[in-house]
């Protein structure tokens, strides 16, 4: 158990709908990362938040958005869903501080949310 | 061309064999190198984390990084059926706390 929790485990919805995925990082971790894993693309970075602020963006679609709350949990919002959005969505967390210690950069992944768009 | 290339396999070896998994990369900015293990329908689990070139050993696992060749390896000694999983290499830039760029993963099966 990595200490990162994600809900829900599974989500089945229809095209055009909107869903929210939730992530709680490990205790003490300030940084949250979202990744998408599909069969044809592998694991792709979407977005990173650090202590409530957006830090980096990957190939995240405009239909997708995220935020990190004061208690450091994060939500990924996916709207106007398409069939191609069906994938596993993972959240990872790290301390990502400025201590310079390598151990602070290790990213630990949650169990993922499996999204199926019908 | 992908930034990180990894042979997807599948790779099947008998129990007790030494397994060698490899990745190549093209981005010279990568400084931190990781190996994750992912069981079916589970989240990736961090196995090894290394910085720059050199070797790192942890139990039956050894990670090697050769930055001059842009080549990283993971060796598994005395392989066990429980090692059957997909192994993903991942890399990040100089600050370390950046996004990870993953290989596609190698599916490994250890045959009892």
Tab-separated table of C-alpha atoms in Angstrom:
chain	number	residue	atom	x	y	z
A	1	UNK	CA	0.000	0.000	0.000
A	2	UNK	CA	1.561	3.259	-1.195
A	3	UNK	CA	-0.493	5.477	1.105
A	4	UNK	CA	-2.081	7.280	-1.842
A	5	UNK	CA	-5.823	6.759	-2.094
A	6	UNK	CA	-8.070	7.281	-5.089
A	7	UNK	CA	-11.824	7.166	-5.459
A	8	UNK	CA	-13.810	5.786	-7.103
A	9	UNK	CA	-12.106	2.571	-8.229
A	10	UNK	CA	-14.345	2.201	-11.234
A	11	UNK	CA	-16.484	4.655	-13.126
A	12	UNK	CA	-18.779	3.896	-16.025
A	13	UNK	CA	-20.442	6.788	-17.770
A	14	UNK	CA	-21.751	7.910	-21.129
A	15	UNK	CA	-20.273	10.182	-23.770
A	16	UNK	CA	-20.808	13.851	-23.106
A	17	UNK	CA	-20.935	13.436	-19.346
A	18	UNK	CA	-18.692	14.944	-16.679
A	19	UNK	CA	-16.919	13.055	-13.888
A	20	UNK	CA	-14.695	13.915	-10.951
A	21	UNK	CA	-11.852	11.731	-9.760
A	22	UNK	CA	-10.467	12.205	-6.281
A	23	UNK	CA	-6.992	11.656	-4.858
A	24	UNK	CA	-5.607	11.880	-1.346
A	25	UNK	CA	-1.792	12.022	-1.226
A	26	UNK	CA	0.445	10.334	1.324
A	27	UNK	CA	0.618	12.111	4.634
A	28	UNK	CA	3.141	14.941	4.382
A	29	UNK	CA	3.343	14.952	0.580
A	30	UNK	CA	2.840	18.364	-0.972
A	31	UNK	CA	2.896	17.457	-4.638
A	32	UNK	CA	0.217	15.620	-6.565
A	33	UNK	CA	0.572	14.374	-10.112
A	34	UNK	CA	-2.113	13.005	-12.424
A	35	UNK	CA	-1.346	10.440	-15.120
A	36	UNK	CA	-3.464	8.711	-17.741
A	37	UNK	CA	-2.729	5.137	-18.775
A	38	UNK	CA	-4.241	3.797	-21.955
A	39	UNK	CA	-3.332	0.703	-23.945
A	40	UNK	CA	-2.012	2.601	-26.929
A	41	UNK	CA	-0.313	5.539	-25.171
A	42	UNK	CA	1.077	4.048	-21.989
A	43	UNK	CA	1.419	6.253	-18.913
A	44	UNK	CA	1.137	9.936	-19.822
A	45	UNK	CA	1.604	12.877	-17.487
A	46	UNK	CA	-1.396	15.210	-17.284
A	47	UNK	CA	-0.789	17.812	-14.598
A	48	UNK	CA	1.074	18.525	-11.343
A	49	UNK	CA	0.040	20.552	-8.306
A	50	UNK	CA	2.326	21.592	-5.512
A	51	UNK	CA	0.867	22.871	-2.258
A	52	UNK	CA	-2.283	24.086	-3.948
A	53	UNK	CA	-0.679	25.674	-6.983
A	54	UNK	CA	-0.466	24.321	-10.507
A	55	UNK	CA	3.171	23.529	-11.191
A	56	UNK	CA	3.344	21.788	-14.545
A	57	UNK	CA	1.086	20.717	-17.360
A	58	UNK	CA	1.475	17.859	-19.756
A	59	UNK	CA	-0.720	16.907	-22.676
A	60	UNK	CA	-3.900	17.591	-20.753
A	61	UNK	CA	-6.973	18.257	-22.847
A	62	UNK	CA	-8.862	21.518	-22.385
A	63	UNK	CA	-11.886	19.424	-21.371
A	64	UNK	CA	-9.898	18.256	-18.356
A	65	UNK	CA	-9.104	20.337	-15.311
A	66	UNK	CA	-7.732	19.737	-11.850
A	67	UNK	CA	-7.253	21.434	-8.531
A	68	UNK	CA	-5.573	20.828	-5.218
A	69	UNK	CA	-7.367	21.853	-2.072
A	70	UNK	CA	-5.983	23.302	1.186
A	71	UNK	CA	-6.014	19.849	2.774
A	72	UNK	CA	-3.832	18.764	-0.209
A	73	UNK	CA	-6.289	16.346	-1.725
A	74	UNK	CA	-6.774	16.761	-5.439
A	75	UNK	CA	-9.582	16.339	-7.915
A	76	UNK	CA	-9.395	15.728	-11.647
A	77	UNK	CA	-12.457	16.848	-13.570
A	78	UNK	CA	-13.167	15.343	-16.970
A	79	UNK	CA	-15.980	16.854	-19.033
A	80	UNK	CA	-17.647	16.293	-22.408
A	81	UNK	CA	-16.358	12.755	-22.207
A	82	UNK	CA	-15.496	10.867	-25.360
A	83	UNK	CA	-14.980	7.161	-25.970
A	84	UNK	CA	-11.245	7.774	-26.227
A	85	UNK	CA	-11.118	9.061	-22.658
A	86	UNK	CA	-11.614	5.514	-21.387
A	87	UNK	CA	-8.429	4.738	-19.481
A	88	UNK	CA	-6.873	4.223	-16.089
A	89	UNK	CA	-6.249	7.487	-14.275
A	90	UNK	CA	-3.528	7.465	-11.652
A	91	UNK	CA	-2.630	9.958	-9.032
A	92	UNK	CA	0.878	10.048	-7.562
A	93	UNK	CA	2.315	12.095	-4.747
A	94	UNK	CA	5.737	13.146	-3.552
A	95	UNK	CA	7.196	15.431	-0.916
A	96	UNK	CA	8.707	17.489	-3.773
A	97	UNK	CA	10.213	19.918	-1.346
A	98	UNK	CA	13.250	22.080	-1.710
A	99	UNK	CA	15.452	20.076	0.593
A	100	UNK	CA	17.403	18.656	-2.320
A	101	UNK	CA	17.044	15.166	-0.914
A	102	UNK	CA	16.470	12.584	-3.583
A	103	UNK	CA	13.990	10.760	-1.408
A	104	UNK	CA	11.686	13.790	-1.545
A	105	UNK	CA	11.291	13.370	-5.292
A	106	UNK	CA	10.079	9.788	-5.258
A	107	UNK	CA	6.577	9.527	-6.667
A	108	UNK	CA	4.200	7.017	-5.144
A	109	UNK	CA	1.152	5.963	-7.113
A	110	UNK	CA	-2.379	5.293	-6.007
A	111	UNK	CA	-4.422	2.276	-7.156
A	112	UNK	CA	-6.040	4.237	-9.976
A	113	UNK	CA	-9.552	4.927	-11.216
A	114	UNK	CA	-10.709	2.903	-14.187
A	115	UNK	CA	-12.920	5.100	-16.365
A	116	UNK	CA	-15.124	3.526	-19.012
A	117	UNK	CA	-16.994	5.819	-21.364
A	118	UNK	CA	-19.814	4.129	-23.270
B	1	UNK	CA	10.559	9.146	-31.932
B	2	UNK	CA	9.571	8.623	-28.322
B	3	UNK	CA	11.728	10.158	-25.603
B	4	UNK	CA	11.927	6.795	-23.837
B	5	UNK	CA	12.026	3.481	-25.666
B	6	UNK	CA	11.337	0.178	-23.969
B	7	UNK	CA	10.853	-3.236	-25.503
B	8	UNK	CA	7.266	-4.220	-24.686
B	9	UNK	CA	8.066	-7.927	-24.668
B	10	UNK	CA	6.446	-10.138	-23.621
B	11	UNK	CA	9.413	-11.760	-21.926
B	12	UNK	CA	9.168	-15.243	-20.411
B	13	UNK	CA	11.966	-16.792	-18.359
B	14	UNK	CA	12.210	-19.834	-16.059
B	15	UNK	CA	12.168	-19.404	-12.312
B	16	UNK	CA	15.611	-18.684	-10.892
B	17	UNK	CA	16.932	-17.043	-14.047
B	18	UNK	CA	18.488	-13.594	-14.200
B	19	UNK	CA	16.224	-11.098	-15.930
B	20	UNK	CA	17.532	-8.076	-17.785
B	21	UNK	CA	15.203	-5.205	-18.632
B	22	UNK	CA	16.337	-2.144	-20.549
B	23	UNK	CA	15.352	1.312	-21.681
B	24	UNK	CA	16.977	3.859	-23.921
B	25	UNK	CA	16.242	7.548	-23.958
B	26	UNK	CA	16.990	10.558	-26.098
B	27	UNK	CA	16.575	13.520	-23.742
B	28	UNK	CA	19.907	14.540	-22.184
B	29	UNK	CA	18.057	16.510	-19.512
B	30	UNK	CA	16.979	13.329	-17.739
B	31	UNK	CA	18.888	12.997	-14.479
B	32	UNK	CA	16.685	10.795	-12.314
B	33	UNK	CA	15.862	7.243	-13.323
B	34	UNK	CA	13.289	4.923	-11.851
B	35	UNK	CA	11.891	1.451	-12.265
B	36	UNK	CA	8.298	0.704	-11.394
B	37	UNK	CA	6.555	-2.650	-11.219
B	38	UNK	CA	2.899	-2.832	-12.134
B	39	UNK	CA	0.703	-5.824	-11.520
B	40	UNK	CA	-2.406	-6.192	-13.634
B	41	UNK	CA	-5.033	-3.563	-12.826
B	42	UNK	CA	-2.906	-2.084	-10.025
B	43	UNK	CA	-0.967	1.136	-9.601
B	44	UNK	CA	2.762	1.277	-10.431
B	45	UNK	CA	4.974	0.418	-7.457
B	46	UNK	CA	8.362	2.124	-7.127
B	47	UNK	CA	11.188	-0.428	-7.143
B	48	UNK	CA	14.366	1.527	-7.712
B	49	UNK	CA	15.289	5.208	-7.824
B	50	UNK	CA	18.696	6.334	-9.037
B	51	UNK	CA	20.394	9.601	-9.816
B	52	UNK	CA	22.886	10.022	-12.646
B	53	UNK	CA	25.178	7.216	-13.783
B	54	UNK	CA	26.151	4.175	-11.788
B	55	UNK	CA	24.713	1.105	-10.114
B	56	UNK	CA	22.304	0.655	-7.251
B	57	UNK	CA	21.462	-2.633	-5.613
B	58	UNK	CA	18.488	-3.539	-3.453
B	59	UNK	CA	18.074	-7.187	-2.598
B	60	UNK	CA	17.576	-9.152	-5.807
B	61	UNK	CA	17.285	-5.982	-7.879
B	62	UNK	CA	20.116	-3.987	-9.464
B	63	UNK	CA	19.615	-0.801	-11.438
B	64	UNK	CA	22.267	0.494	-13.804
B	65	UNK	CA	22.436	3.866	-15.499
B	66	UNK	CA	24.809	4.744	-18.318
B	67	UNK	CA	24.199	8.352	-19.187
B	68	UNK	CA	26.879	8.414	-21.865
B	69	UNK	CA	24.924	5.788	-23.798
B	70	UNK	CA	21.508	6.998	-22.612
B	71	UNK	CA	20.769	3.466	-21.479
B	72	UNK	CA	19.348	2.116	-18.243
B	73	UNK	CA	18.885	-1.440	-17.056
B	74	UNK	CA	17.175	-3.382	-14.308
B	75	UNK	CA	18.478	-6.814	-13.364
B	76	UNK	CA	16.449	-9.270	-11.320
B	77	UNK	CA	18.398	-12.164	-9.789
B	78	UNK	CA	16.864	-15.453	-8.703
B	79	UNK	CA	13.595	-14.528	-10.391
B	80	UNK	CA	10.396	-15.704	-8.726
B	81	UNK	CA	6.881	-16.259	-10.107
B	82	UNK	CA	5.793	-13.294	-7.966
B	83	UNK	CA	8.053	-11.098	-10.122
B	84	UNK	CA	5.656	-11.640	-13.027
B	85	UNK	CA	4.386	-8.155	-13.836
B	86	UNK	CA	4.897	-5.245	-16.200
B	87	UNK	CA	8.082	-3.276	-15.532
B	88	UNK	CA	8.116	0.398	-16.418
B	89	UNK	CA	11.162	2.607	-16.635
B	90	UNK	CA	10.623	6.278	-15.859
B	91	UNK	CA	12.767	9.392	-15.948
B	92	UNK	CA	12.659	12.996	-14.853
B	93	UNK	CA	14.713	16.117	-15.281
B	94	UNK	CA	17.281	17.897	-13.196
B	95	UNK	CA	14.985	19.129	-10.465
B	96	UNK	CA	13.780	15.634	-9.768
B	97	UNK	CA	10.337	16.677	-8.645
B	98	UNK	CA	9.054	17.021	-12.137
B	99	UNK	CA	6.763	14.920	-14.239
B	100	UNK	CA	7.860	11.389	-15.034
B	101	UNK	CA	8.309	10.259	-18.607
B	102	UNK	CA	7.613	6.552	-18.865
B	103	UNK	CA	8.605	3.780	-21.184
B	104	UNK	CA	5.782	1.647	-22.524
B	105	UNK	CA	6.601	-1.171	-20.096
B	106	UNK	CA	7.910	-4.720	-20.509
B	107	UNK	CA	5.571	-7.547	-19.624
B	108	UNK	CA	7.521	-10.227	-17.742
B	109	UNK	CA	6.398	-13.766	-16.924
B	110	UNK	CA	8.426	-16.062	-14.663
B	111	UNK	CA	7.660	-19.689	-15.406
B	112	UNK	CA	7.701	-22.008	-12.344
